[in-house]
Amino acid sequence: MSDDGSKPPSDAGADAAPSSGADGAPASSGPAGGGAAEEAPVGAAPASGTGATPGDKQPSAGGTGAEEGAAGASAGAASEDPPAASATKSSAAAGDKKVKSSEKPKSGEKAPSRTGASKSSVKSTGSGRKRGAGATLENARIGFLGAGKLVEAIVKGLVGHAKVAPGRIYVSSKSGRSLDGFKQNGCVVTKRNYDLFAKLDCDVVFVAVHGHVIRELFKLGGTRPVALTTNYIPNQRHPLYLLSLVGGIPLTDLKQTLLNPDHPDKYKLEAHRVMLNASVAYGLGLGALDIEPDSKKCATVVRDVLTSVAKLEYFPETTMDAVCALGGNGLAFVHYFISALSDGGFKMGMPKVVAVKMATKTLQSAAACLLESGKHPSDLRDACTSPSGPAIYGLHLLESKDTASGLAAAVEGAFKRVRELVESK
Ligand SMILES: NC(=O)c1ccc[n+]([C@@H]2O[C@H](COP(=O)([O-])OP(=O)(O)OC[C@H]3O[C@@H](n4cnc5c(N)ncnc54)[C@H](OP(=O)(O)O)[C@@H]3O)[C@@H](O)[C@H]2O)c1
């Protein structure tokens, strides 16, 4: 036992020679068919000999942890333990069977074959899955911890625009309230966050809960935060890419709620802060990543998943909250601005639909010119303003209405609100 009463980490699985396949995919790795996981959330632990170590129990200080939706809810350790490594053959087999059915591409989707990965880096699992360093957009299992509006937008973009088969998308949320829509669309859902890392064996996991959820785990814990996944996530031999969308929470804090503190360096895990705005739903998002997306340091699967729905920019992690306020929430402000601009046209007698289209295209052409020329907006503003002409009269009116400071304050307000929400709940 560790001094906080949690189970000692077991490295046996990690170090043992895999009995089959050897890439470390949990033996019970087959996800249930669409939507089945929340009904049978057990069997999550990787079986021994697969190279994966079951996640260790969370510190006891925090009571029952973050996964109330797990079988047994607030029950004690027994129901929250990762399911025994001794998952029966039949359940493993059933899992595998379900993998096949859940991964069947629906019409118009790319087949979720693992063979897209480069041969040299891919090993085969006993269950026939191929993976390794070579997870790709075409074969990766993509998980979402949290099932809110942003996840809805990302999944919509991945399925509708990047043609990712919904059977390769795995979504967990605490209450399960918002899982129905994902399930109906063919995604695999679960109320246990832990499943994403164990039974469902995701390659890429987006964390998309609110910051206060993470902060709360620190408040509940004693010397260590309570685990977000009830039990610390298992070691996996294939790389795991953790992409945090969580506003106001540094990666170091997030990792403390997921990784076993007794051996945090044993994980084959890369964690990044990410910003994606809601335009990802249309495959036209703006994204930010805390690593240069074009560099060799950025894993191909991370780059490909993100760029399949968004144009990606590099920003250091420390600036990510500001980036979210401007590039994420700013999207709402831009829509507000377009709506206001079109109201002007409407007021002057244009049909509403025409006015909205015109305002949108005006914004599009301004944005394109800025990007093309690399100039500052005030330079381009001057270029389209003539002496004593209508544009300067309009601009002066805008200034008298505090439009500029209002827009800047909106970004500042969004930035501060994230911090406020993290601390206040
Ligand atoms: N980076 C960006 O561009 C960007 C943009 C917008 C938002 N965000 C960030 O993304 C996060 C989510 O935003 P959102 O707008 O999608 O929020 P939202 O719609 O309020 O959804 C939050 C989700 O978190 C789930 N949740 C809460 N506690 C959980 C737990 N312990 N385990 C698993 N799931 C849990 C909720 O599930 P239940 O319904 O079951 O409680 C819900 O599905 C926030 O941190 C936000 O700041 C980032």
PDB file of N, CA, C and O in Angstrom, residues 154 157-158 161-162 274-288 303-313:
ATOM      1  N   ILE A 154     -16.513  19.050 -32.363  1.00  0.00           N
ATOM      2  CA  ILE A 154     -15.327  18.346 -32.888  1.00  0.00           C
ATOM      3  C   ILE A 154     -15.745  17.024 -33.539  1.00  0.00           C
ATOM      4  O   ILE A 154     -15.299  16.680 -34.639  1.00  0.00           O
ATOM      5  N   GLY A 157     -17.311  17.511 -36.849  1.00  0.00           N
ATOM      6  CA  GLY A 157     -16.292  17.789 -37.865  1.00  0.00           C
ATOM      7  C   GLY A 157     -15.519  16.541 -38.254  1.00  0.00           C
ATOM      8  O   GLY A 157     -15.275  16.286 -39.433  1.00  0.00           O
ATOM      9  N   LEU A 158     -15.152  15.745 -37.255  1.00  0.00           N
ATOM     10  CA  LEU A 158     -14.370  14.532 -37.549  1.00  0.00           C
ATOM     11  C   LEU A 158     -15.172  13.556 -38.395  1.00  0.00           C
ATOM     12  O   LEU A 158     -14.668  12.989 -39.365  1.00  0.00           O
ATOM     13  N   HIS A 161     -16.644  15.738 -41.813  1.00  0.00           N
ATOM     14  CA  HIS A 161     -15.680  16.331 -42.750  1.00  0.00           C
ATOM     15  C   HIS A 161     -14.405  15.516 -42.905  1.00  0.00           C
ATOM     16  O   HIS A 161     -13.881  15.400 -43.993  1.00  0.00           O
ATOM     17  N   ALA A 162     -13.927  14.958 -41.797  1.00  0.00           N
ATOM     18  CA  ALA A 162     -12.695  14.173 -41.907  1.00  0.00           C
ATOM     19  C   ALA A 162     -13.004  12.703 -42.206  1.00  0.00           C
ATOM     20  O   ALA A 162     -12.102  11.916 -42.408  1.00  0.00           O
ATOM     21  N   VAL A 274      -4.517  22.367 -26.205  1.00  0.00           N
ATOM     22  CA  VAL A 274      -5.070  22.596 -27.536  1.00  0.00           C
ATOM     23  C   VAL A 274      -6.206  23.600 -27.450  1.00  0.00           C
ATOM     24  O   VAL A 274      -6.933  23.626 -26.458  1.00  0.00           O
ATOM     25  N   MET A 275      -6.342  24.409 -28.458  1.00  0.00           N
ATOM     26  CA  MET A 275      -7.534  25.233 -28.595  1.00  0.00           C
ATOM     27  C   MET A 275      -8.187  24.856 -29.918  1.00  0.00           C
ATOM     28  O   MET A 275      -7.500  24.708 -30.939  1.00  0.00           O
ATOM     29  N   LEU A 276      -9.469  24.622 -29.879  1.00  0.00           N
ATOM     30  CA  LEU A 276     -10.216  24.412 -31.129  1.00  0.00           C
ATOM     31  C   LEU A 276     -11.480  25.244 -31.015  1.00  0.00           C
ATOM     32  O   LEU A 276     -12.160  25.189 -29.990  1.00  0.00           O
ATOM     33  N   ASN A 277     -11.780  26.008 -32.035  1.00  0.00           N
ATOM     34  CA  ASN A 277     -13.038  26.748 -31.923  1.00  0.00           C
ATOM     35  C   ASN A 277     -14.172  25.981 -32.588  1.00  0.00           C
ATOM     36  O   ASN A 277     -13.963  24.992 -33.296  1.00  0.00           O
ATOM     37  N   ALA A 278     -15.380  26.455 -32.343  1.00  0.00           N
ATOM     38  CA  ALA A 278     -16.560  25.670 -32.726  1.00  0.00           C
ATOM     39  C   ALA A 278     -16.723  25.498 -34.233  1.00  0.00           C
ATOM     40  O   ALA A 278     -17.499  24.641 -34.676  1.00  0.00           O
ATOM     41  N   SER A 279     -15.973  26.243 -35.029  1.00  0.00           N
ATOM     42  CA  SER A 279     -16.067  26.064 -36.482  1.00  0.00           C
ATOM     43  C   SER A 279     -15.528  24.710 -36.939  1.00  0.00           C
ATOM     44  O   SER A 279     -15.688  24.340 -38.107  1.00  0.00           O
ATOM     45  N   VAL A 280     -14.923  23.982 -36.019  1.00  0.00           N
ATOM     46  CA  VAL A 280     -14.471  22.620 -36.355  1.00  0.00           C
ATOM     47  C   VAL A 280     -15.648  21.770 -36.817  1.00  0.00           C
ATOM     48  O   VAL A 280     -15.477  20.825 -37.583  1.00  0.00           O
ATOM     49  N   ALA A 281     -16.835  22.106 -36.349  1.00  0.00           N
ATOM     50  CA  ALA A 281     -18.022  21.330 -36.746  1.00  0.00           C
ATOM     51  C   ALA A 281     -18.186  21.327 -38.262  1.00  0.00           C
ATOM     52  O   ALA A 281     -18.746  20.391 -38.833  1.00  0.00           O
ATOM     53  N   TYR A 282     -17.690  22.361 -38.908  1.00  0.00           N
ATOM     54  CA  TYR A 282     -17.805  22.475 -40.370  1.00  0.00           C
ATOM     55  C   TYR A 282     -16.472  22.147 -41.059  1.00  0.00           C
ATOM     56  O   TYR A 282     -16.306  22.400 -42.243  1.00  0.00           O
ATOM     57  N   GLY A 283     -15.550  21.648 -40.283  1.00  0.00           N
ATOM     58  CA  GLY A 283     -14.223  21.359 -40.843  1.00  0.00           C
ATOM     59  C   GLY A 283     -13.445  22.628 -41.132  1.00  0.00           C
ATOM     60  O   GLY A 283     -12.442  22.615 -41.844  1.00  0.00           O
ATOM     61  N   LEU A 284     -13.894  23.746 -40.569  1.00  0.00           N
ATOM     62  CA  LEU A 284     -13.292  25.047 -40.878  1.00  0.00           C
ATOM     63  C   LEU A 284     -12.810  25.751 -39.616  1.00  0.00           C
ATOM     64  O   LEU A 284     -12.825  26.973 -39.516  1.00  0.00           O
ATOM     65  N   GLY A 285     -12.391  24.949 -38.654  1.00  0.00           N
ATOM     66  CA  GLY A 285     -12.029  25.532 -37.370  1.00  0.00           C
ATOM     67  C   GLY A 285     -10.692  26.237 -37.376  1.00  0.00           C
ATOM     68  O   GLY A 285      -9.892  26.130 -38.301  1.00  0.00           O
ATOM     69  N   LEU A 286     -10.499  26.959 -36.290  1.00  0.00           N
ATOM     70  CA  LEU A 286      -9.197  27.550 -36.011  1.00  0.00           C
ATOM     71  C   LEU A 286      -8.681  26.803 -34.792  1.00  0.00           C
ATOM     72  O   LEU A 286      -9.431  26.592 -33.824  1.00  0.00           O
ATOM     73  N   GLY A 287      -7.436  26.393 -34.865  1.00  0.00           N
ATOM     74  CA  GLY A 287      -6.902  25.622 -33.763  1.00  0.00           C
ATOM     75  C   GLY A 287      -5.548  26.129 -33.325  1.00  0.00           C
ATOM     76  O   GLY A 287      -4.839  26.789 -34.083  1.00  0.00           O
ATOM     77  N   ALA A 288      -5.213  25.843 -32.082  1.00  0.00           N
ATOM     78  CA  ALA A 288      -3.883  26.179 -31.573  1.00  0.00           C
ATOM     79  C   ALA A 288      -3.352  24.982 -30.815  1.00  0.00           C
ATOM     80  O   ALA A 288      -4.112  24.250 -30.172  1.00  0.00           O
ATOM     81  N   ARG A 303      -1.216  15.938 -35.341  1.00  0.00           N
ATOM     82  CA  ARG A 303      -1.336  16.951 -36.394  1.00  0.00           C
ATOM     83  C   ARG A 303      -2.505  16.624 -37.320  1.00  0.00           C
ATOM     84  O   ARG A 303      -3.334  17.478 -37.626  1.00  0.00           O
ATOM     85  N   ASP A 304      -2.594  15.356 -37.722  1.00  0.00           N
ATOM     86  CA  ASP A 304      -3.614  14.997 -38.716  1.00  0.00           C
ATOM     87  C   ASP A 304      -5.027  15.076 -38.158  1.00  0.00           C
ATOM     88  O   ASP A 304      -5.950  15.507 -38.843  1.00  0.00           O
ATOM     89  N   VAL A 305      -5.180  14.641 -36.919  1.00  0.00           N
ATOM     90  CA  VAL A 305      -6.521  14.712 -36.320  1.00  0.00           C
ATOM     91  C   VAL A 305      -6.948  16.185 -36.223  1.00  0.00           C
ATOM     92  O   VAL A 305      -8.056  16.559 -36.615  1.00  0.00           O
ATOM     93  N   LEU A 306      -6.048  17.021 -35.734  1.00  0.00           N
ATOM     94  CA  LEU A 306      -6.433  18.428 -35.536  1.00  0.00           C
ATOM     95  C   LEU A 306      -6.613  19.168 -36.862  1.00  0.00           C
ATOM     96  O   LEU A 306      -7.583  19.904 -37.051  1.00  0.00           O
ATOM     97  N   THR A 307      -5.692  18.928 -37.789  1.00  0.00           N
ATOM     98  CA  THR A 307      -5.798  19.675 -39.053  1.00  0.00           C
ATOM     99  C   THR A 307      -6.920  19.137 -39.951  1.00  0.00           C
ATOM    100  O   THR A 307      -7.279  19.765 -40.932  1.00  0.00           O
ATOM    101  N   SER A 308      -7.466  17.986 -39.588  1.00  0.00           N
ATOM    102  CA  SER A 308      -8.584  17.485 -40.395  1.00  0.00           C
ATOM    103  C   SER A 308      -9.831  18.345 -40.192  1.00  0.00           C
ATOM    104  O   SER A 308     -10.754  18.302 -41.002  1.00  0.00           O
ATOM    105  N   VAL A 309      -9.843  19.109 -39.111  1.00  0.00           N
ATOM    106  CA  VAL A 309     -11.025  19.951 -38.852  1.00  0.00           C
ATOM    107  C   VAL A 309     -10.676  21.421 -38.610  1.00  0.00           C
ATOM    108  O   VAL A 309     -11.564  22.254 -38.455  1.00  0.00           O
ATOM    109  N   ALA A 310      -9.379  21.733 -38.547  1.00  0.00           N
ATOM    110  CA  ALA A 310      -9.014  23.120 -38.205  1.00  0.00           C
ATOM    111  C   ALA A 310      -7.677  23.513 -38.808  1.00  0.00           C
ATOM    112  O   ALA A 310      -6.828  22.668 -39.066  1.00  0.00           O
ATOM    113  N   LYS A 311      -7.526  24.805 -39.029  1.00  0.00           N
ATOM    114  CA  LYS A 311      -6.205  25.334 -39.386  1.00  0.00           C
ATOM    115  C   LYS A 311      -5.460  25.540 -38.079  1.00  0.00           C
ATOM    116  O   LYS A 311      -5.991  26.150 -37.148  1.00  0.00           O
ATOM    117  N   LEU A 312      -4.245  25.040 -38.040  1.00  0.00           N
ATOM    118  CA  LEU A 312      -3.548  24.947 -36.767  1.00  0.00           C
ATOM    119  C   LEU A 312      -2.400  25.953 -36.656  1.00  0.00           C
ATOM    120  O   LEU A 312      -1.630  26.128 -37.595  1.00  0.00           O
ATOM    121  N   GLU A 313      -2.303  26.596 -35.500  1.00  0.00           N
ATOM    122  CA  GLU A 313      -1.208  27.525 -35.226  1.00  0.00           C
ATOM    123  C   GLU A 313      -0.495  27.083 -33.956  1.00  0.00           C
ATOM    124  O   GLU A 313      -1.111  26.465 -33.082  1.00  0.00           O
TER     125      GLU A 313
END
